[in-house]
Tab-separated table of C-alpha atoms in Angstrom:
chain	number	residue	atom	x	y	z
A	1266	MET	CA	-10.562	8.526	6.610
A	1267	LYS	CA	-11.166	7.333	3.050
A	1268	THR	CA	-10.935	10.919	1.752
A	1269	PHE	CA	-7.536	11.167	3.496
A	1270	LEU	CA	-6.398	8.053	1.705
A	1271	VAL	CA	-7.289	9.359	-1.737
A	1272	ALA	CA	-5.422	12.591	-1.018
A	1273	LEU	CA	-2.434	10.741	0.395
A	1274	LEU	CA	-2.232	8.231	-2.441
A	1275	VAL	CA	-2.311	10.943	-5.128
A	1276	VAL	CA	0.365	12.940	-3.327
A	1277	THR	CA	2.626	10.010	-2.507
A	1278	THR	CA	2.315	8.219	-5.808
A	1279	ALA	CA	2.941	11.506	-7.668
A	1280	GLY	CA	6.175	11.821	-5.804
A	1281	CYS	CA	7.402	8.449	-7.162
A	1282	GLY	CA	6.421	9.057	-10.768
A	1283	LEU	CA	3.352	6.828	-10.532
A	1284	VAL	CA	0.949	9.498	-11.750
A	1285	SER	CA	1.167	12.066	-14.525
A	1286	SER	CA	2.499	15.497	-13.461
A	1287	ARG	CA	1.235	17.181	-16.614
A	1288	THR	CA	-1.787	19.435	-16.650
A	1289	ALA	CA	-3.887	20.837	-19.454
A	1290	ASP	CA	-2.098	24.208	-19.068
A	1291	SER	CA	1.334	22.687	-19.506
A	1292	SER	CA	0.496	20.167	-22.293
A	1293	PRO	CA	1.978	21.339	-25.614
A	1294	ALA	CA	-0.668	21.957	-28.242
A	1295	PRO	CA	-0.553	19.579	-31.248
A	1296	LYS	CA	0.655	21.039	-34.542
A	1297	PRO	CA	-1.800	21.447	-37.435
A	1298	THR	CA	-1.886	18.553	-39.876
A	1299	ALA	CA	0.025	18.830	-43.160
A	1300	SER	CA	-3.223	19.005	-45.133
A	1301	LYS	CA	-4.511	21.953	-43.111
A	1302	SER	CA	-1.226	23.849	-43.579
A	1303	LYS	CA	-1.363	23.326	-47.326
A	1304	GLN	CA	-4.951	24.595	-47.421
A	1305	ALA	CA	-4.032	27.660	-45.418
A	1306	SER	CA	-1.097	28.393	-47.742
A	1307	ALA	CA	-3.244	28.033	-50.784
A	1308	ALA	CA	-5.879	30.330	-49.301
A	1309	THR	CA	-3.479	33.230	-49.141
A	1310	ASN	CA	-2.972	33.015	-52.937
A	1311	LYS	CA	-6.371	32.065	-54.323
A	1312	PRO	CA	-9.837	32.963	-53.082
A	1313	SER	CA	-12.188	30.110	-52.285
A	1314	ASP	CA	-15.950	29.996	-52.689
A	1315	ALA	CA	-16.356	29.855	-48.937
A	1316	ALA	CA	-14.108	32.857	-48.447
A	1317	THR	CA	-16.014	34.860	-51.058
A	1318	ARG	CA	-19.374	34.010	-49.528
A	1319	SER	CA	-18.279	35.068	-46.067
A	1320	SER	CA	-16.714	38.358	-47.107
A	1321	SER	CA	-18.452	41.768	-47.591
A	1322	PRO	CA	-19.777	42.443	-51.104
A	1323	ALA	CA	-16.928	43.514	-53.375
A	1324	PRO	CA	-17.148	46.973	-55.083
A	1325	GLU	CA	-18.045	47.187	-58.762
A	1326	PRO	CA	-15.047	46.326	-60.849
A	1327	SER	CA	-13.315	49.193	-62.581
A	1328	GLU	CA	-10.403	49.631	-64.905
A	1329	THR	CA	-8.217	50.760	-62.043
A	1330	SER	CA	-9.140	48.269	-59.285
A	1331	THR	CA	-9.744	44.563	-58.882
A	1332	PRO	CA	-11.503	42.794	-56.032
A	1333	THR	CA	-9.195	41.645	-53.193
A	1334	PRO	CA	-9.903	38.040	-52.075
A	1335	THR	CA	-10.508	37.400	-48.407
A	1336	PRO	CA	-8.044	34.685	-47.220
A	1337	THR	CA	-9.387	31.668	-45.419
A	1338	PRO	CA	-8.212	31.915	-41.764
A	1339	THR	CA	-5.892	29.222	-40.484
A	1340	PRO	CA	-7.790	27.054	-38.007
A	1341	THR	CA	-6.580	27.219	-34.386
A	1342	PRO	CA	-5.629	23.718	-33.176
A	1343	THR	CA	-7.475	22.426	-30.127
A	1344	PRO	CA	-5.123	21.049	-27.453
A	1345	SER	CA	-5.561	17.392	-26.607
A	1346	PRO	CA	-6.930	16.839	-23.089
A	1347	THR	CA	-4.461	15.565	-20.533
A	1348	PRO	CA	-5.430	12.066	-19.361
A	1349	ALA	CA	-6.529	11.667	-15.747
A	1350	PRO	CA	-3.761	10.430	-13.476
A	1351	THR	CA	-3.849	6.705	-12.793
A	1352	LYS	CA	-2.074	4.587	-10.168
A	1353	SER	CA	0.432	2.129	-11.516
A	1354	SER	CA	-0.064	-1.617	-11.361
A	1355	SER	CA	0.438	-3.485	-8.156
A	1356	ASN	CA	3.853	-4.679	-9.238
A	1357	ASP	CA	5.114	-1.082	-9.380
A	1358	GLY	CA	2.874	0.375	-6.729
A	1359	ALA	CA	5.590	1.368	-4.272
A	1360	PHE	CA	5.435	4.807	-2.688
A	1361	ASP	CA	7.336	6.831	-0.112
A	1362	PRO	CA	5.515	7.658	3.113
A	1363	VAL	CA	7.127	9.289	6.095
A	1364	TRP	CA	8.005	7.783	9.445
A	1365	TYR	CA	8.578	9.128	12.899
A	1366	PRO	CA	11.687	7.579	14.510
A	1367	ASP	CA	11.266	8.799	18.078
A	1368	TRP	CA	7.944	9.205	19.789
A	1369	THR	CA	7.342	10.871	23.135
A	1370	LYS	CA	6.106	9.327	26.366
A	1371	ASN	CA	2.678	10.861	25.831
A	1372	GLY	CA	2.331	9.623	22.243
A	1373	GLY	CA	3.799	12.586	20.378
A	1374	ARG	CA	5.445	11.723	17.112
A	1375	GLY	CA	8.493	13.952	17.031
A	1376	ASP	CA	9.851	14.998	13.629
A	1377	ALA	CA	8.798	13.268	10.411
A	1378	GLN	CA	11.544	11.699	8.369
A	1379	LYS	CA	11.727	10.350	4.793
A	1380	TRP	CA	11.233	6.608	4.462
A	1381	PRO	CA	14.821	5.271	4.518
A	1382	SER	CA	16.170	4.276	1.116
A	1383	ASN	CA	17.644	1.017	2.444
A	1384	TRP	CA	14.272	-0.115	3.749
A	1385	PRO	CA	11.901	-2.108	1.556
A	1386	LYS	CA	9.195	0.188	0.155
A	1387	PRO	CA	5.505	-0.231	1.006
A	1388	ARG	CA	3.344	-1.481	-1.860
A	1389	ILE	CA	-0.291	-0.856	-2.734
A	1390	VAL	CA	-2.233	-3.695	-4.432
A	1391	ASP	CA	-5.598	-2.844	-5.937
A	1392	ALA	CA	-8.733	-4.939	-5.594
A	1393	THR	CA	-9.226	-7.570	-8.329
A	1394	GLY	CA	-12.731	-8.672	-7.344
A	1395	ASP	CA	-15.920	-7.402	-5.794
A	1396	GLY	CA	-16.873	-9.295	-2.685
A	1397	ALA	CA	-17.240	-9.154	1.050
A	1398	LEU	CA	-14.328	-6.673	1.466
A	1399	SER	CA	-15.226	-4.241	-1.307
A	1400	GLY	CA	-14.104	-0.700	-0.376
A	1401	ARG	CA	-11.944	-1.878	2.545
A	1402	ILE	CA	-8.285	-0.974	2.953
A	1403	ILE	CA	-6.165	-3.548	4.821
A	1404	LEU	CA	-2.525	-3.190	5.928
A	1405	VAL	CA	-0.663	-6.513	5.701
A	1406	ASP	CA	2.707	-6.586	7.470
A	1407	PRO	CA	5.079	-9.517	6.706
A	1408	GLY	CA	7.132	-9.674	9.866
A	1409	HIS	CA	10.914	-9.095	9.885
A	1410	ASN	CA	13.059	-9.069	6.688
A	1411	LEU	CA	15.723	-11.452	5.438
A	1412	GLY	CA	18.301	-8.670	5.419
A	1413	ASN	CA	17.904	-7.943	9.144
A	1414	SER	CA	20.522	-10.624	9.836
A	1415	THR	CA	23.112	-8.755	7.737
A	1416	HIS	CA	22.275	-5.258	9.139
A	1417	SER	CA	22.719	-5.902	12.845
A	1418	SER	CA	23.872	-2.366	13.742
A	1419	ASP	CA	20.861	-0.863	11.984
A	1420	ILE	CA	18.224	-3.068	13.473
A	1421	ASN	CA	19.655	-2.674	16.925
A	1422	LYS	CA	19.265	1.086	17.000
A	1423	ARG	CA	16.999	2.046	19.930
A	1424	TYR	CA	13.894	4.229	19.731
A	1425	TRP	CA	11.119	5.321	22.038
A	1426	VAL	CA	7.780	3.900	20.899
A	1427	GLY	CA	5.812	3.861	24.119
A	1428	LEU	CA	8.842	2.098	25.609
A	1429	ASP	CA	12.499	1.713	24.654
A	1430	LYS	CA	12.763	-0.747	21.760
A	1431	ILE	CA	15.182	-1.689	19.035
A	1432	CYS	CA	14.285	-1.138	15.362
A	1433	ASN	CA	13.535	-4.790	14.534
A	1434	THR	CA	14.773	-8.384	15.010
A	1435	THR	CA	15.878	-11.247	12.773
A	1436	GLY	CA	13.013	-13.513	13.698
A	1437	THR	CA	13.184	-17.239	14.142
A	1438	GLU	CA	13.520	-20.164	11.719
A	1439	THR	CA	12.673	-23.840	11.402
A	1440	ARG	CA	15.266	-26.447	12.401
A	1441	ASP	CA	15.952	-26.891	8.711
A	1442	GLY	CA	16.803	-23.213	8.365
A	1443	TYR	CA	13.612	-21.820	6.748
A	1444	ALA	CA	13.593	-18.210	7.928
A	1445	GLU	CA	10.484	-16.601	9.521
A	1446	ALA	CA	11.030	-13.574	7.288
A	1447	SER	CA	10.650	-15.727	4.160
A	1448	TYR	CA	7.652	-17.529	5.610
A	1449	THR	CA	5.832	-14.320	6.530
A	1450	TYR	CA	6.485	-12.769	3.117
A	1451	ASP	CA	5.131	-15.817	1.289
A	1452	VAL	CA	1.997	-15.942	3.504
A	1453	ALA	CA	1.504	-12.167	3.006
A	1454	GLU	CA	1.560	-12.526	-0.785
A	1455	ARG	CA	-0.996	-15.323	-0.594
A	1456	LEU	CA	-3.154	-13.383	1.787
A	1457	THR	CA	-3.011	-10.323	-0.469
A	1458	GLU	CA	-4.362	-12.362	-3.393
A	1459	LEU	CA	-7.270	-13.607	-1.304
A	1460	LEU	CA	-8.147	-10.198	0.120
A	1461	THR	CA	-7.938	-8.334	-3.181
A	1462	GLY	CA	-10.107	-11.047	-4.722
A	1463	GLU	CA	-12.734	-10.128	-2.123
A	1464	GLY	CA	-12.585	-6.445	-3.115
A	1465	ALA	CA	-10.095	-5.033	-0.673
A	1466	THR	CA	-7.154	-2.752	-1.417
A	1467	VAL	CA	-4.084	-4.115	0.342
A	1468	VAL	CA	-1.074	-2.110	1.505
A	1469	LEU	CA	1.994	-4.234	2.208
A	1470	THR	CA	4.636	-2.792	4.562
A	1471	ARG	CA	7.490	-4.204	2.418
A	1472	ASP	CA	7.782	-5.066	-1.218
A	1473	ARG	CA	10.680	-7.469	-0.999
A	1474	ASN	CA	12.477	-10.026	1.163
A	1475	ASP	CA	16.226	-9.801	0.502
A	1476	GLU	CA	19.580	-9.450	2.222
A	1477	GLU	CA	20.302	-5.999	0.711
A	1478	SER	CA	17.597	-4.192	2.674
A	1479	TYR	CA	16.530	-4.284	6.321
A	1480	GLY	CA	13.412	-3.370	8.296
A	1481	PRO	CA	11.217	-1.407	8.214
A	1482	CYS	CA	11.552	-0.509	11.870
A	1483	ILE	CA	8.548	-1.348	14.020
A	1484	GLN	CA	7.209	2.205	14.271
A	1485	GLY	CA	7.351	2.646	10.513
A	1486	ARG	CA	5.200	-0.489	10.090
A	1487	GLY	CA	2.798	0.533	12.836
A	1488	LEU	CA	1.952	4.021	11.619
A	1489	LEU	CA	1.771	3.131	7.942
A	1490	GLY	CA	-1.820	1.874	8.168
A	1491	GLU	CA	-3.034	5.200	9.533
A	1492	GLN	CA	-1.166	7.110	6.792
A	1493	VAL	CA	-2.979	5.235	4.043
A	1494	GLY	CA	-6.406	5.209	5.755
A	1495	ALA	CA	-6.475	1.477	6.391
A	1496	ASP	CA	-9.386	-0.055	8.277
A	1497	ILE	CA	-7.307	-2.664	10.077
A	1498	ALA	CA	-3.713	-3.993	10.152
A	1499	VAL	CA	-2.535	-7.609	10.409
A	1500	SER	CA	1.115	-8.335	11.180
A	1501	ILE	CA	2.120	-11.850	10.222
A	1502	HIS	CA	4.678	-13.729	12.357
A	1503	ALA	CA	5.725	-17.200	13.508
A	1504	ASP	CA	6.939	-18.110	16.968
A	1505	GLY	CA	10.026	-19.912	18.094
A	1506	GLY	CA	8.539	-21.661	21.129
A	1507	PRO	CA	9.149	-24.955	22.895
A	1508	VAL	CA	9.523	-27.993	20.603
A	1509	SER	CA	6.578	-29.719	22.211
A	1510	GLY	CA	4.163	-26.821	21.696
A	1511	HIS	CA	2.188	-25.919	18.598
A	1512	GLY	CA	-0.563	-23.621	17.402
A	1513	ALA	CA	-1.305	-19.896	17.016
A	1514	PHE	CA	-1.681	-16.969	19.385
A	1515	VAL	CA	-2.227	-13.235	18.922
A	1516	TYR	CA	-0.891	-10.092	20.470
A	1517	THR	CA	-3.254	-7.098	20.622
A	1518	PRO	CA	-2.575	-3.529	21.789
A	1519	ALA	CA	-3.369	-2.832	25.420
A	1520	PRO	CA	-4.700	0.571	26.468
A	1521	LEU	CA	-1.778	3.007	26.849
A	1522	ALA	CA	-2.105	6.736	27.378
A	1523	GLY	CA	-1.236	8.662	24.184
A	1524	TYR	CA	-0.936	5.451	22.150
A	1525	THR	CA	-3.862	3.065	22.462
A	1526	SER	CA	-7.418	3.958	23.283
A	1527	ALA	CA	-9.918	1.609	24.896
A	1528	ASP	CA	-11.810	1.464	21.575
A	1529	LYS	CA	-8.725	0.555	19.521
A	1530	ALA	CA	-7.886	-2.161	22.097
A	1531	ALA	CA	-11.408	-3.628	22.069
A	1532	ARG	CA	-11.686	-3.775	18.275
A	1533	SER	CA	-8.249	-5.356	18.056
A	1534	VAL	CA	-9.359	-8.121	20.414
A	1535	ARG	CA	-12.419	-8.783	18.284
A	1536	LEU	CA	-10.155	-8.964	15.179
A	1537	ALA	CA	-7.922	-11.491	17.041
A	1538	GLN	CA	-10.913	-13.646	17.931
A	1539	ARG	CA	-12.076	-13.815	14.304
A	1540	ILE	CA	-8.602	-14.645	13.082
A	1541	LEU	CA	-8.141	-17.487	15.566
A	1542	THR	CA	-11.500	-18.851	14.404
A	1543	GLY	CA	-10.371	-18.677	10.795
A	1544	LEU	CA	-7.162	-20.509	11.503
A	1545	ASN	CA	-8.947	-23.141	13.602
A	1546	ASP	CA	-11.287	-23.809	10.658
A	1547	GLN	CA	-8.209	-24.593	8.610
A	1548	GLY	CA	-7.097	-27.154	11.121
A	1549	LEU	CA	-4.624	-24.775	12.668
A	1550	GLY	CA	-5.666	-24.612	16.285
A	1551	GLY	CA	-4.719	-22.263	19.069
A	1552	SER	CA	-1.395	-22.437	20.895
A	1553	THR	CA	-0.960	-25.237	23.384
A	1554	TYR	CA	1.813	-23.408	25.264
A	1555	PHE	CA	0.734	-19.764	25.097
A	1556	VAL	CA	-2.555	-19.552	27.016
A	1557	PRO	CA	-4.805	-17.661	26.727
A	1558	ASN	CA	-4.269	-17.344	23.009
A	1559	ILE	CA	-5.008	-13.576	22.928
A	1560	ALA	CA	-2.560	-11.399	24.784
A	1561	PRO	CA	-3.097	-7.589	25.139
A	1562	ASP	CA	0.430	-6.082	25.238
A	1563	ARG	CA	1.926	-2.621	25.809
A	1564	GLU	CA	5.449	-3.730	24.871
A	1565	GLN	CA	4.984	-4.116	21.088
A	1566	GLY	CA	6.069	-0.969	19.231
A	1567	THR	CA	4.135	-1.991	16.097
A	1568	LEU	CA	0.970	-2.163	18.103
A	1569	ASN	CA	1.522	0.962	20.136
A	1570	THR	CA	2.225	3.261	17.121
A	1571	ALA	CA	-0.702	2.063	15.033
A	1572	GLY	CA	-3.737	4.351	15.010
A	1573	LEU	CA	-6.201	1.627	14.053
A	1574	PRO	CA	-7.254	-1.923	15.112
A	1575	ILE	CA	-4.151	-4.108	14.706
A	1576	VAL	CA	-2.998	-7.599	15.648
A	1577	ILE	CA	0.316	-9.501	15.592
A	1578	VAL	CA	-0.479	-13.046	14.701
A	1579	GLU	CA	2.027	-15.772	15.766
A	1580	THR	CA	0.548	-18.184	13.208
A	1581	LEU	CA	2.476	-21.320	14.297
A	1582	ASN	CA	5.558	-22.541	16.165
A	1583	MET	CA	8.528	-23.035	13.820
A	1584	GLN	CA	10.371	-25.156	16.378
A	1585	ASN	CA	7.557	-27.745	16.517
A	1586	PRO	CA	7.962	-30.550	13.905
A	1587	ASP	CA	4.276	-30.495	12.874
A	1588	ASP	CA	4.053	-26.735	12.661
A	1589	SER	CA	7.402	-26.593	10.884
A	1590	ALA	CA	6.053	-28.931	8.239
A	1591	ILE	CA	3.082	-26.591	7.699
A	1592	ALA	CA	5.369	-23.566	7.396
A	1593	SER	CA	7.698	-25.318	4.971
A	1594	SER	CA	5.018	-26.467	2.504
A	1595	GLU	CA	3.111	-24.431	-0.053
A	1596	GLU	CA	-0.105	-26.209	0.926
A	1597	GLY	CA	0.486	-25.346	4.573
A	1598	ARG	CA	1.227	-21.665	3.884
A	1599	GLN	CA	-1.895	-21.491	1.721
A	1600	ARG	CA	-3.957	-22.856	4.664
A	1601	VAL	CA	-2.528	-20.186	6.940
A	1602	ALA	CA	-3.344	-17.438	4.436
A	1603	GLU	CA	-6.897	-18.745	3.974
A	1604	GLY	CA	-7.406	-18.816	7.767
A	1605	LEU	CA	-6.242	-15.238	8.067
A	1606	ALA	CA	-8.443	-14.125	5.192
A	1607	ALA	CA	-11.507	-15.842	6.698
A	1608	GLY	CA	-10.856	-14.114	9.994
A	1609	ILE	CA	-10.625	-10.694	8.361
A	1610	VAL	CA	-13.867	-11.289	6.467
A	1611	GLY	CA	-15.500	-12.432	9.666
A	1612	TYR	CA	-14.371	-9.271	11.479
A	1613	PHE	CA	-16.086	-7.027	8.960
A	1614	ALA	CA	-19.190	-9.227	8.914
A	1615	GLY	CA	-19.745	-8.310	12.588
């Protein structure tokens, strides 16, 4: 799977101008320096000691002939080596994968399509440290997008992804109007910093949160992790439950022929358990109104189309005053990110 990632990243990043397309064969050779040109010109008019020593012995001089000097050959310039391609910084690390709009009832993917230009682009963020997650690739999906609310016809298009579903939804918000899409994006950025600090490479499903773009659709998010060779995927959300209820719960993929194997389902449950433990350790307990707190589900297109362990984490209830205060504060969002990060580290620890 890791080999597949390297190949994919080189191909995809090359397509966006993130890597050099030059090769040693196509690199123009550097011109000789001015001093070498002058030496070569002089050599054609006057013999040098080196030229005389390297030539065949001249015939005895006579009244009718004079020795002919051997010119110093013009040196052939050596082309400069083409530098190895490198991936751009995380701020510019967007790339264009493909997506499969309509799947079949047995899990077939239909025809591949270009990533739509009015979707946010995925973004790769390199590891910044060397820790418990070194060598891991983690897909982080900030749920929804702020622009979904202004692209209602686009997000309401219907697709088959194991069941009939719309592209995406607007998400919920706090009673003060703080959008779930903005909350999930902020938490995802904080989580990315924590994960890359532990040595992981993070792939974000969207590189922005604005009203000009919408999506990505759920099946684009789901399959992206497999395309980049991710080990796991974590989709960040917040619920809009009853005002009296608070706390987190997690959706995991349930076995579904052609979509979710028993192994994928089991590993996703284990990831959910570790994440709930991490959130609990941050003082963010499990849901009081959604029990049990782990729910295997066949009706989530993001889960169905992912070819790896994946969870959708409803981190808190935006309608509850206490949870809303957590979501609306930087300190609260940092606690959520740290709980998620601890759960991910715990998953890989066994």
